[in-house]
CSV table of C-alpha atoms and ligand atoms in Angstrom, one decimal:
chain,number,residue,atom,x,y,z
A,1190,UNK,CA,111.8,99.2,106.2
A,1191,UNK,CA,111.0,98.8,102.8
A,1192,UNK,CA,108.1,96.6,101.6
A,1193,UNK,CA,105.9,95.3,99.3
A,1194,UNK,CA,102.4,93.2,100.0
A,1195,UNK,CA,101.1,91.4,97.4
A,1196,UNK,CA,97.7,89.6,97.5
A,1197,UNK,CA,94.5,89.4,95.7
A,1198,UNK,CA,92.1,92.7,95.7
A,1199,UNK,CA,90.0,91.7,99.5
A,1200,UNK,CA,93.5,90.2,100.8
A,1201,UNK,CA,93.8,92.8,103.8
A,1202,UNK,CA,96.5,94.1,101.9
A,1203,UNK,CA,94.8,97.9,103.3
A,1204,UNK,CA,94.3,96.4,107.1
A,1205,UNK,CA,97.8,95.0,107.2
A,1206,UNK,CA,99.8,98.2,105.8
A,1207,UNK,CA,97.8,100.2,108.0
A,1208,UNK,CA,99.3,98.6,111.0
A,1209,UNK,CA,102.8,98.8,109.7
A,1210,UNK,CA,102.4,102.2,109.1
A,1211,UNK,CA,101.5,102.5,112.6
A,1212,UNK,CA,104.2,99.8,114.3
A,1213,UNK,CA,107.2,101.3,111.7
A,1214,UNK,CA,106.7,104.8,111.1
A,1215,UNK,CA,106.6,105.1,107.2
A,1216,UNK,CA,104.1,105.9,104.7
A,1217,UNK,CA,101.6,103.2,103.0
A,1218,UNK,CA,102.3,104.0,99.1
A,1219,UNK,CA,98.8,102.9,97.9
A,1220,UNK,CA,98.7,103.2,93.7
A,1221,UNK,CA,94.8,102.6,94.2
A,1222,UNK,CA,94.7,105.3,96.8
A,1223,UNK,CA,96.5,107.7,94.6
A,1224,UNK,CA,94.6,106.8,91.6
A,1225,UNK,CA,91.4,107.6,93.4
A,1226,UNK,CA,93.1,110.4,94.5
A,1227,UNK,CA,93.5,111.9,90.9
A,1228,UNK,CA,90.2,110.8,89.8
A,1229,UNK,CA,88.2,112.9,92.4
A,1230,UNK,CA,90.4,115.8,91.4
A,1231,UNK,CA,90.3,115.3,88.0
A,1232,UNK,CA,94.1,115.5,87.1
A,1233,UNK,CA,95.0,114.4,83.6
A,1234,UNK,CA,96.1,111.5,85.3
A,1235,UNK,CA,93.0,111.1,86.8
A,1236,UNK,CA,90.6,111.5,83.9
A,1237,UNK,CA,92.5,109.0,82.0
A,1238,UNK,CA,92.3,105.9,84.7
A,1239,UNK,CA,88.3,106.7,86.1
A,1240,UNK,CA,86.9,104.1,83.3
A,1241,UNK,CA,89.3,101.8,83.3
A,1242,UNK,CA,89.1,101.4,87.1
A,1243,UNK,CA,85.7,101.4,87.4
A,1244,UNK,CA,85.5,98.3,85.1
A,1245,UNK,CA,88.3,96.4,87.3
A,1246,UNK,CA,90.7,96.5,85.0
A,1247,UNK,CA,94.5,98.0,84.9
A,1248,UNK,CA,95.4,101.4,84.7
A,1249,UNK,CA,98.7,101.5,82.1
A,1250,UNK,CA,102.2,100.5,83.8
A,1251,UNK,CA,103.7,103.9,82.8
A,1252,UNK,CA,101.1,105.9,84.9
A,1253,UNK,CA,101.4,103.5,88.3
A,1254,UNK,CA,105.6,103.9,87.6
A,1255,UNK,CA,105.1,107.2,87.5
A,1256,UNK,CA,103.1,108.0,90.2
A,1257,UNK,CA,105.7,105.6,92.5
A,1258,UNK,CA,108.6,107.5,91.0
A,1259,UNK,CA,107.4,111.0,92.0
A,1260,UNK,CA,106.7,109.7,95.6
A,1261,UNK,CA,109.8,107.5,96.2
A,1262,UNK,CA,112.0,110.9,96.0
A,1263,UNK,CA,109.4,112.3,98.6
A,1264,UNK,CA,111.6,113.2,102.0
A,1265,UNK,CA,108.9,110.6,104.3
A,1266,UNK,CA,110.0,107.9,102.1
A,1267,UNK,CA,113.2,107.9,103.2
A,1268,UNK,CA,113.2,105.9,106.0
A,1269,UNK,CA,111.1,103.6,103.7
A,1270,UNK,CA,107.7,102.6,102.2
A,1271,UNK,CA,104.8,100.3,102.3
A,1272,UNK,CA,103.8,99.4,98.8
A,1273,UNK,CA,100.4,98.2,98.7
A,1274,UNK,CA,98.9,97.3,95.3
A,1275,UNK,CA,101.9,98.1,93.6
A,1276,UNK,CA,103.8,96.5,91.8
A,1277,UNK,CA,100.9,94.5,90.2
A,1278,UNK,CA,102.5,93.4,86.6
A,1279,UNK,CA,106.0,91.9,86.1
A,1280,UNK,CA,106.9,95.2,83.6
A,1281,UNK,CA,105.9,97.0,87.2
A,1282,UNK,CA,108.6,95.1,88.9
A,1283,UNK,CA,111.1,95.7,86.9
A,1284,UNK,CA,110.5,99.1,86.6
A,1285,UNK,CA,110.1,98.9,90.6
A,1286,UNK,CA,113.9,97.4,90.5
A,1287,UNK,CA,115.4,99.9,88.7
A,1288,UNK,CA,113.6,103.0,90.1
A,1289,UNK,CA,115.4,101.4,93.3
A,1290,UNK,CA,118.9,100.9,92.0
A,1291,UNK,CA,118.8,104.4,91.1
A,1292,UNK,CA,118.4,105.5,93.9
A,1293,UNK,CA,121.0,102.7,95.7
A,1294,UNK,CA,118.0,101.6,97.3
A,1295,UNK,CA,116.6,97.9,97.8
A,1296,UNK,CA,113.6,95.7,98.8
A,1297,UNK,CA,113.5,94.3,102.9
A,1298,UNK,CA,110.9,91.6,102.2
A,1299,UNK,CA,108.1,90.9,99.5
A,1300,UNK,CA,104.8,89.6,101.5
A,1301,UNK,CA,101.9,87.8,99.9
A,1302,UNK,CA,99.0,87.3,101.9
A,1303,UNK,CA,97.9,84.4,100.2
A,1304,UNK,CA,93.9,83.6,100.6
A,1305,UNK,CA,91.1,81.3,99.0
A,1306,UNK,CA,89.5,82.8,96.1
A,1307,UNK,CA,86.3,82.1,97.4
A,1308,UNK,CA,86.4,84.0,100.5
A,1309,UNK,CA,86.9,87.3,98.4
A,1310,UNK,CA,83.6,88.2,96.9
A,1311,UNK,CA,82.0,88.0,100.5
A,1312,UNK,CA,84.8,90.0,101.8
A,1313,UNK,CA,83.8,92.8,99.2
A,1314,UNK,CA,80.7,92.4,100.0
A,1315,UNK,CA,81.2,92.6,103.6
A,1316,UNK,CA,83.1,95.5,102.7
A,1317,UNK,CA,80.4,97.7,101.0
A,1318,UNK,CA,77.9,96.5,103.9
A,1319,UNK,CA,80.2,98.0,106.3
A,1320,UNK,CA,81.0,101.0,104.4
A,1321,UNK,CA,77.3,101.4,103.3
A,1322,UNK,CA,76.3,101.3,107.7
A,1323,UNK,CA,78.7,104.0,108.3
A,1324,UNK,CA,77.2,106.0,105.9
A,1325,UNK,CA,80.4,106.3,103.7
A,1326,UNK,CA,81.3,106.4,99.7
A,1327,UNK,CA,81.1,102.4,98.0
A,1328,UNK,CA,83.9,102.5,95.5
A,1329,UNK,CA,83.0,102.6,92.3
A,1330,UNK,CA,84.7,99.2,91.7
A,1331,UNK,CA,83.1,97.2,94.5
A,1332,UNK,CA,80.7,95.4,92.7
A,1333,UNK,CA,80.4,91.8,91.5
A,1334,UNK,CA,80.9,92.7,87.4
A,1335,UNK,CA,84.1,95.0,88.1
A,1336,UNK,CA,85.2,92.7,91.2
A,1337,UNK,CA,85.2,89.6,89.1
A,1338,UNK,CA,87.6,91.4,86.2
A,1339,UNK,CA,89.6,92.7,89.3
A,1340,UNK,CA,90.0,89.0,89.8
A,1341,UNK,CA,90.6,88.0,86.5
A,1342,UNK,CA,93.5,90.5,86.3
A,1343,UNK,CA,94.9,89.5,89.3
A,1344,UNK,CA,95.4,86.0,88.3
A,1345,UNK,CA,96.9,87.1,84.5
A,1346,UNK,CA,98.9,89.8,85.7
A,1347,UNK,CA,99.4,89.7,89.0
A,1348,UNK,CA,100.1,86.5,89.7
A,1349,UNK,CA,102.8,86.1,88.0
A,1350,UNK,CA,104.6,89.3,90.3
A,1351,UNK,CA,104.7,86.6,93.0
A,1352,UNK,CA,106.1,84.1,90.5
A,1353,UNK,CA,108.8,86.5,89.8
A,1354,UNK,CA,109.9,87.4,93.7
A,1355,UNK,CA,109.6,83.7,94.6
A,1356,UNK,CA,112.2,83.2,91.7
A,1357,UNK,CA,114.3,85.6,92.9
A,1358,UNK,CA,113.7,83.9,96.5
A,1359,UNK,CA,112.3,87.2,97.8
A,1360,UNK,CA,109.0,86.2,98.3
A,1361,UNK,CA,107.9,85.5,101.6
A,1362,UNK,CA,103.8,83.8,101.6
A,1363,UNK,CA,101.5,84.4,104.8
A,1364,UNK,CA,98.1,83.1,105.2
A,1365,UNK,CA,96.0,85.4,104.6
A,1366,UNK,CA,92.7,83.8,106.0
A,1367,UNK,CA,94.3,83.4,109.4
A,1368,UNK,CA,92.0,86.2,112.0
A,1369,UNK,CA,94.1,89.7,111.4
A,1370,UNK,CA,95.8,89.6,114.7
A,1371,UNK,CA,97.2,86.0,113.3
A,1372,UNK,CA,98.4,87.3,109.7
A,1373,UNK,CA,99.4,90.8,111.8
A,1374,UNK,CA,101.8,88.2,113.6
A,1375,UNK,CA,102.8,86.5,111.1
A,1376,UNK,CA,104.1,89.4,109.2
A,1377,UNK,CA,106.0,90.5,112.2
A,1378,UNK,CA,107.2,87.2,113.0
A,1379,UNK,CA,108.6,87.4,109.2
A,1380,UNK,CA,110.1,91.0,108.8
A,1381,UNK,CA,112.1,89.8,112.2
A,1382,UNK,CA,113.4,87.1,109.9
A,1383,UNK,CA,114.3,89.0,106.9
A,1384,UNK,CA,116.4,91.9,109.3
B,2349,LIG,P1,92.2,96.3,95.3
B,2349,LIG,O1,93.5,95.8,95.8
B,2349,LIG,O2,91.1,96.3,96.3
B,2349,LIG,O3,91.7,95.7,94.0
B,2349,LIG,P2,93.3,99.0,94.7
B,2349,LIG,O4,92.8,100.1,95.5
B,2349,LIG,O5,94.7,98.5,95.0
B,2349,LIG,O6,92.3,97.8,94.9
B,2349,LIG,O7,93.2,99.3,93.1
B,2349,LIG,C1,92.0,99.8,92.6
B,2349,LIG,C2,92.2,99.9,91.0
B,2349,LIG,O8,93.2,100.9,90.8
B,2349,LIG,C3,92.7,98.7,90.3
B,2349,LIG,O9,91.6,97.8,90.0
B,2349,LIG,C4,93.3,99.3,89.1
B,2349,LIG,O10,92.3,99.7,88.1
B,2349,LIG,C5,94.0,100.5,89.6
B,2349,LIG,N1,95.4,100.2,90.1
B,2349,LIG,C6,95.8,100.3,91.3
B,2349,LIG,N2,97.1,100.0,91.4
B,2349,LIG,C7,97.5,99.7,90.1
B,2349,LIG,C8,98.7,99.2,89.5
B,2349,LIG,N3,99.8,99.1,90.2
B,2349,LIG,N4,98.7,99.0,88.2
B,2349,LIG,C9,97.6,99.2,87.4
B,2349,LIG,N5,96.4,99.6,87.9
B,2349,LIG,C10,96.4,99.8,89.3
């Protein structure tokens, strides 16, 4: 199984892979995980994306194609991947396509959970109410300045990654403001399709 959600930051992009982990056995490849991952350890890597993330915007292509590079030839990946916020710029996709050809390797379905723009600023919200009553970490990026330049570079940059699948008729759209059971269905319903 090897896929590759795409959606607007608040989608359920997270919620979704987290259940196909689960249901298919192989590992969510998160870039924003990974990036958060360097930044509390301070790696080079690290140091280098904290500012830009915090403001919403996006970390350079060549350090997200890196990052997915090194983990693709990881030995849990080779039953396949989740790819969750990545890629998220058409040079990322074509890096994306190639990294795969190299390795004789190609995509099972492209997902976009597709949702209203106005439901996501309450959905981050909701998020960092949640987070904040279980006593956890709000990221650094949840709030409304960095949320609406997450939004803004969604629609220049990301965007047009759905654009470019749905050329290639690889995209496949779900609605994302269905209840999660609903969009969990629907993106079984569709990988069943695409075997
Ligand atoms: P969300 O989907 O909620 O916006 P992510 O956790 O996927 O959040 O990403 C958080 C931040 O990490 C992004 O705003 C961006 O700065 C950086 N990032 C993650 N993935 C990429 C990517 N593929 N290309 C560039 N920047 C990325």
């Amino acid at each position: 199984m090897r896929l590759v959600l795409l959606g607007p930051p608040g989608a359920g992009k997270g919620t979704q892979a987290a259940r196909l982990v689960e249901k298919h056995g192989v590992p969510q490849l998160s870039t924003g995980d990974m990036l958060r991952a360097a930044v509390a350890a301070k790696t080079p890597i690290g140091l280098r994306a904290k500012e830009i993330m915090d403001a919403g915007a996006l970390v350079p292509d060549e350090v997200v194609i890196g990052l997915i590079d090194e983990r693709l030839g990881a030995s849990d990946c080779a039953s396949g991947f989740i790819l969750d916020g990545f890629p998220r710029t058409v040079a990322q996709a074509e890096a994306l396509q190639e990294l795969l050809v190299r390795r004789g390797l190609s995509l099972d379905a492209v997902l976009e959970l597709a949702v209203d723009e106005g439901a996501l600023v309450d959905r981050m919200r909701k998020r960092v109410d949640e987070t904040r009553a279980a006593g956890g970490a709000v990221r650094a990026d949840d709030n409304p300045e960095s949320f609406k330049t997450r939004l803004e570079a969604y629609r220049a940059q990301t965007a047009p990654v759905s654009a470019h699948y749905a050329k290639r008729s690889e995209l496949t759209r779900i609605d994302g403001m269905a209840p999660i059971e609903d969009v969990t269905a629907e993106i079984d319903r569709a990988l069943s399709d695409a075997d």
